[in-house]
Amino acid sequence: MVQFHQHIISDLLNEPNGGLVVLSTGLGLPKLISALLSLHDPAQGSLLLLSASSSQRSEIILNHPEISEITSELPAHHRLSLYTSGRVFFITARILIVDLLTSRLPTTSVAGIVVLNAHSLSDTSTEAFIVRILRSSNRSLYVRAFSDSPQSMVSGFAKSERILKCLGLRKLHLWPRFQVYVSQDLERNPPEVIDVRVPMTPHMLGIQKSVIEVMDACLKEMRKTNKVDVEDLTVENGLFKSFDEIVRRQLDPIWHTLGKRTKQLVSDLKTLRKLLDYLSRYDAVTYLKYLDSLRASESFRSVWVFAESSFKIFELAKKRVYSFGRKRKLDNRNSDGNDSRATANNGVVLEETLEAPPKWKVLREILTEIQEERQKQAMVREDSLGGGKDHNGIILVACKDEHTCLQLQDFINNGQHKVMQEEWEKYLLGKVELQALPKCNKNKQKAPKGFGILNGIIPSNSGQRAEVTSISKQENDALLAAAHDIIKDAKRNSEVDGVSEGHDRGRKAQLKKKKSVINESDFEPETGIRSVDLPSKSKDKTNVSHKLYSHESGTESMNKEVLRKHSQNSENTNEFPSVYFHALESDQVILDILQPSFIIVYHPSLAFVREIEIYKAENPSRELKVYFLFYEDSTEVQKFEASVRRENGAFESLIRQKSLMLIPVAQEDNFQGSNSSFETQSIIAQNLITRKAGGRKEAGKEMQVIVDMREFMSSLPNVLDQKGIRIIPVTLEVGDYILSPLICVERKSVQDLFISFSSGRLYHQVEMMSRYYKIPVLLIEFSQDKSFSFQSASDIGDDVTPTSIISKLSLLVLHFPRLRIVWSRSLHATAEIFSTLKANQDEPDEVKAIRVGVPSEEGIIGNDIRAENYNTSAVEFLRRLPGVTDSNYRSIMDGCSSLAELALLPIEKLTELMGGHKAANTLRDFLDAKFPTLL
Amino acid sequence: SASAPGPSRNCILVSHRQKGNPLLKHIRNVRWAFADIVCDYMLGQSSCALYLSLRYHLLHPDYLYFRIRELQKKFKLSVVLCHVDVEDVVKPLLEVTKTALLHDCTLLCGWSLEECGRYLETIKVYENKPADLIQGQMDMDYLSRLNHALTTVRHVNKTDVVTLGSTFGSLSHVMDASMEDLARCPGIGERKVKRLYDTFHEPFKRVV
């Protein structure tokens, strides 16, 4: 444990009420929390961990394997016994709030709660709701909130102050990287750092320049709209994801009044940022492939695709992969050796350039260098016979994504030429495969290599391709011809070694047989352990390094064992022993487990740099050498440096905010009042005075609203509670809120409204509501920060068009004349409207509301939360497939367990499940249809 | 149009009360004519509309209630067309919402006279139109349907759909793909891979 972690913890412990800690990215937040949890005393009560991300969760569990997770799958009485056990639990806000509202959780049994990712809180979020309820009856409760994203803490007005208020806290602790204790700790034994600047190739530089030009042009256009604050619109800001946020925050309130062009500009900027990012991350061929997909999917409205510089991007990206020209004669077809194979076709030449990423070469050099150094050291060590314990010689290569990991591994094993060649072949085959007509794929071959599918038959007349204008037809043909060659080669090879094909077939058979088999030989998403003795292709090994420990196995010995296995494995195939590849995106702890002596940071990331620092500070005796690979003069460097600046800026502004903060001393007392029914009842009482005797009956009762479980994702229940309305959470089949026996409300945010109109969901929901309730209500809820209107007057157009939201609403109104529509400005306005509408109505009946609309055969659903019982995205996916209808999707779900299984079902079985030949055929055809050509 | 009630069949009847309402300028796609009617706008045999400007409501808070009472529930669909022409909407809109809801009227809001006019036109034009438009029919071509299905998985966008489609060749191959094959697709990061994989491989019904 690093010292400043101890400081943070002792600071926190001094404050009985709790506090909010903000620290720099990568400063070991999960470790800090693990240490804090070790101090938990079960006698005080249980400790609940809220809103941890999955990676944080797994890292904490690694240190505390005893911590379990409370999910809604646990039966209610079981949950109760856990709550009162005094242990530490992970829990989601949704379950916790439901259990609190249904009084399943005795508030006194909770000693405190720990909230992670505090930057995403607001006073309407469920976490704030939870704290309010807990605080109201449990005065000794402590709340410790953490955030390691200072940038997000300063977005918006006085955000940190508002977060403190909503958690009822008074103390803000700031721990930037430049804080004295932190920098002392981290700089006492800094690792040896070697900065390697790799020059980019001219083509890469060209692409980068063009992308920035286009970006700049887009930004200029944005400025012209006069809708955005010009100051923030710089290319540097444009490199970050948060740029979208800056722009959206400014534009959202007026979003519906913006022209199409401005909206397009916003999304174009996002695309361009990705292009820059991928330029330094992907190899030339993959980049080209991405551009191709982009061009195919990008709408014709895109501003950037037609800019002049964009043309250059496409040109240069292509040049990095192949060049294409017309040559009279081809004398020296194969004379230039392996590096570029040329294909002649009607005097047209396709020459592969296949530019490899410059970092590859450097990576290999570094590895060699380390290797030599290691051998030297090994010799020295043999002489001294000293303990080589602090130097295990493990090399860790950290890159951004899995894709790069796999590729680098491949590159180290097989060399640059082979990797690029493979990518190129894949690219070409991808193009050809897409040319093939649909339905020629009856026998369901899993064929990344494309055997059998084509068998040399390339559709000779390219009618489909004729519509394509961007690549000339000849170029196209040349690409196809090249692909054809490769297929021929592949076929020849496969005849020679039939073993591999047999193996392939074997795999297929396995896949078909049973799902459990698939699970064994493919990925295990839960455990992440890849057992070595499985029948593995060469690529199977590549995944080894970055998925090497399981979430469940917290035990050291287990990890060690896994590690040993893998290192053996990689030593077999590798000229460089013990090299590990780690994807930063996977967000997993790697340093403490691997304990590398060399780290090569292939893609720079601020958080990872900090992690290395922490790791080194924790293990001062261990030698550590760190290599940074940067592309010189690239946006990669720029982005890295800017991220440091941004973080420092964020902290400076937080420090300023802290000094000016106004937090009332008696904050807890506020909490007392807000939830208790005193206030509410007095309001009701006041209202009653003006009313006649009819109201008196209700005087003793508080207002109640029945709320669907799924609605706890939104903040409305919280705001309703703030207004003193009692919330009864249940699972509703019809409607979201039941205000009275007569009034049922379906709530839609503006965005949801558009989506559910086009999916037809809204029609269905309104139909159900009208069937079961006398006053069905559609609540259209606008967001406070966004404009209160659908569109600007200028967007309305001259004619009645079927796509317009006006037309859709009119049609809905015409078909459901009994439907009432409520237009609400904001969450708070909604709460107001609800209590007004309820005023003269009876209170809703919970038991009845649950039964409404539930099909009789499923009548036993009971208290369970629907979303937890169903894989909702899979169900939604299924319902959107052609041939699947409201009447047959349930039987499909009964008949096969998952979508993957559905993909393999034979037509007969489908016919049986879907209750008809026609529907089954529609579905099967859609599943097997060849994806249309991109060329 | 030669029949006796003539114009009343396919044109909006407008009450004389509405004379001088600038809204009338914006009813252009449908013919309209003044008539002696109890509502403001007669949009069909059993549907009518009352026009209310929020600004007017602030001056005469009882107006809407009396107008609705006049209608005497003679219409299947009674629309209160509310022109939102004040800045501070919350309170007046709450009152209008309550009055409309408790007296069996459907509230529609427009933020400009154009929009209000368009509602009137649309309700008239769509008088006998079936509801297919809002029942979820969509483009029938392959790519739209594929987009429609695959974009149910959170954060999967259209570019990803093209990438997935072109990498795996068909939807059934996508659904059956292993995690690492998914991870090899450009633009599809760790989280998307996990989401996609879970959608395809987790069972529909979770086992308790």
PDB file of N, CA, C and O in Angstrom, chain A residues 677 680-686 688-689 693-703:
ATOM      1  N   SER A 677     -43.009  12.498   6.717  1.00  0.00           N
ATOM      2  CA  SER A 677     -44.319  12.822   6.169  1.00  0.00           C
ATOM      3  C   SER A 677     -44.893  14.105   6.761  1.00  0.00           C
ATOM      4  O   SER A 677     -45.917  14.566   6.318  1.00  0.00           O
ATOM      5  N   THR A 680     -45.268  16.792   4.075  1.00  0.00           N
ATOM      6  CA  THR A 680     -46.275  16.404   3.117  1.00  0.00           C
ATOM      7  C   THR A 680     -47.655  16.578   3.683  1.00  0.00           C
ATOM      8  O   THR A 680     -48.540  17.144   3.056  1.00  0.00           O
ATOM      9  N   GLN A 681     -47.796  16.052   4.878  1.00  0.00           N
ATOM     10  CA  GLN A 681     -49.135  16.083   5.447  1.00  0.00           C
ATOM     11  C   GLN A 681     -49.593  17.500   5.665  1.00  0.00           C
ATOM     12  O   GLN A 681     -50.759  17.809   5.473  1.00  0.00           O
ATOM     13  N   SER A 682     -48.642  18.345   6.004  1.00  0.00           N
ATOM     14  CA  SER A 682     -49.084  19.711   6.223  1.00  0.00           C
ATOM     15  C   SER A 682     -49.552  20.337   4.921  1.00  0.00           C
ATOM     16  O   SER A 682     -50.506  21.097   4.903  1.00  0.00           O
ATOM     17  N   ILE A 683     -48.888  19.975   3.830  1.00  0.00           N
ATOM     18  CA  ILE A 683     -49.350  20.495   2.540  1.00  0.00           C
ATOM     19  C   ILE A 683     -50.751  19.990   2.241  1.00  0.00           C
ATOM     20  O   ILE A 683     -51.646  20.750   1.879  1.00  0.00           O
ATOM     21  N   ILE A 684     -50.918  18.689   2.429  1.00  0.00           N
ATOM     22  CA  ILE A 684     -52.238  18.133   2.173  1.00  0.00           C
ATOM     23  C   ILE A 684     -53.266  18.816   3.070  1.00  0.00           C
ATOM     24  O   ILE A 684     -54.345  19.210   2.632  1.00  0.00           O
ATOM     25  N   ALA A 685     -52.895  18.967   4.334  1.00  0.00           N
ATOM     26  CA  ALA A 685     -53.826  19.569   5.271  1.00  0.00           C
ATOM     27  C   ALA A 685     -54.213  20.970   4.810  1.00  0.00           C
ATOM     28  O   ALA A 685     -55.386  21.332   4.812  1.00  0.00           O
ATOM     29  N   GLN A 686     -53.213  21.735   4.374  1.00  0.00           N
ATOM     30  CA  GLN A 686     -53.501  23.078   3.894  1.00  0.00           C
ATOM     31  C   GLN A 686     -54.494  23.052   2.747  1.00  0.00           C
ATOM     32  O   GLN A 686     -55.439  23.819   2.698  1.00  0.00           O
ATOM     33  N   LEU A 688     -56.613  20.830   2.144  1.00  0.00           N
ATOM     34  CA  LEU A 688     -57.914  20.326   2.535  1.00  0.00           C
ATOM     35  C   LEU A 688     -58.808  21.427   3.101  1.00  0.00           C
ATOM     36  O   LEU A 688     -60.011  21.383   2.958  1.00  0.00           O
ATOM     37  N   ILE A 689     -58.174  22.391   3.728  1.00  0.00           N
ATOM     38  CA  ILE A 689     -58.961  23.450   4.345  1.00  0.00           C
ATOM     39  C   ILE A 689     -59.906  24.078   3.332  1.00  0.00           C
ATOM     40  O   ILE A 689     -61.069  24.330   3.604  1.00  0.00           O
ATOM     41  N   ALA A 693     -66.057  18.583   2.582  1.00  0.00           N
ATOM     42  CA  ALA A 693     -65.903  17.423   3.432  1.00  0.00           C
ATOM     43  C   ALA A 693     -65.381  16.183   2.703  1.00  0.00           C
ATOM     44  O   ALA A 693     -64.791  15.302   3.312  1.00  0.00           O
ATOM     45  N   GLY A 694     -65.604  16.124   1.418  1.00  0.00           N
ATOM     46  CA  GLY A 694     -65.180  14.947   0.652  1.00  0.00           C
ATOM     47  C   GLY A 694     -63.722  14.621   0.865  1.00  0.00           C
ATOM     48  O   GLY A 694     -63.305  13.474   0.889  1.00  0.00           O
ATOM     49  N   GLY A 695     -62.913  15.644   0.997  1.00  0.00           N
ATOM     50  CA  GLY A 695     -61.487  15.428   1.137  1.00  0.00           C
ATOM     51  C   GLY A 695     -61.089  14.960   2.519  1.00  0.00           C
ATOM     52  O   GLY A 695     -60.032  14.370   2.689  1.00  0.00           O
ATOM     53  N   ARG A 696     -61.927  15.172   3.466  1.00  0.00           N
ATOM     54  CA  ARG A 696     -61.520  14.913   4.839  1.00  0.00           C
ATOM     55  C   ARG A 696     -61.182  13.454   5.070  1.00  0.00           C
ATOM     56  O   ARG A 696     -60.313  13.112   5.846  1.00  0.00           O
ATOM     57  N   LYS A 697     -61.893  12.625   4.350  1.00  0.00           N
ATOM     58  CA  LYS A 697     -61.683  11.191   4.458  1.00  0.00           C
ATOM     59  C   LYS A 697     -60.198  10.835   4.272  1.00  0.00           C
ATOM     60  O   LYS A 697     -59.670   9.957   4.917  1.00  0.00           O
ATOM     61  N   GLU A 698     -59.561  11.552   3.361  1.00  0.00           N
ATOM     62  CA  GLU A 698     -58.182  11.212   3.013  1.00  0.00           C
ATOM     63  C   GLU A 698     -57.154  11.832   3.947  1.00  0.00           C
ATOM     64  O   GLU A 698     -55.974  11.614   3.793  1.00  0.00           O
ATOM     65  N   ALA A 699     -57.628  12.607   4.867  1.00  0.00           N
ATOM     66  CA  ALA A 699     -56.705  13.414   5.642  1.00  0.00           C
ATOM     67  C   ALA A 699     -55.562  12.614   6.249  1.00  0.00           C
ATOM     68  O   ALA A 699     -54.419  13.050   6.240  1.00  0.00           O
ATOM     69  N   GLY A 700     -55.871  11.406   6.727  1.00  0.00           N
ATOM     70  CA  GLY A 700     -54.835  10.638   7.382  1.00  0.00           C
ATOM     71  C   GLY A 700     -53.909   9.934   6.403  1.00  0.00           C
ATOM     72  O   GLY A 700     -52.824   9.495   6.764  1.00  0.00           O
ATOM     73  N   LYS A 701     -54.325   9.835   5.147  1.00  0.00           N
ATOM     74  CA  LYS A 701     -53.554   9.036   4.183  1.00  0.00           C
ATOM     75  C   LYS A 701     -52.559   9.890   3.409  1.00  0.00           C
ATOM     76  O   LYS A 701     -52.847  11.043   3.086  1.00  0.00           O
ATOM     77  N   GLU A 702     -51.434   9.318   3.094  1.00  0.00           N
ATOM     78  CA  GLU A 702     -50.541  10.036   2.196  1.00  0.00           C
ATOM     79  C   GLU A 702     -50.775   9.540   0.785  1.00  0.00           C
ATOM     80  O   GLU A 702     -51.330   8.459   0.561  1.00  0.00           O
ATOM     81  N   MET A 703     -50.361  10.355  -0.168  1.00  0.00           N
ATOM     82  CA  MET A 703     -50.547   9.969  -1.564  1.00  0.00           C
ATOM     83  C   MET A 703     -49.654   8.802  -1.939  1.00  0.00           C
ATOM     84  O   MET A 703     -48.523   8.700  -1.457  1.00  0.00           O
TER      85      MET A 703
END
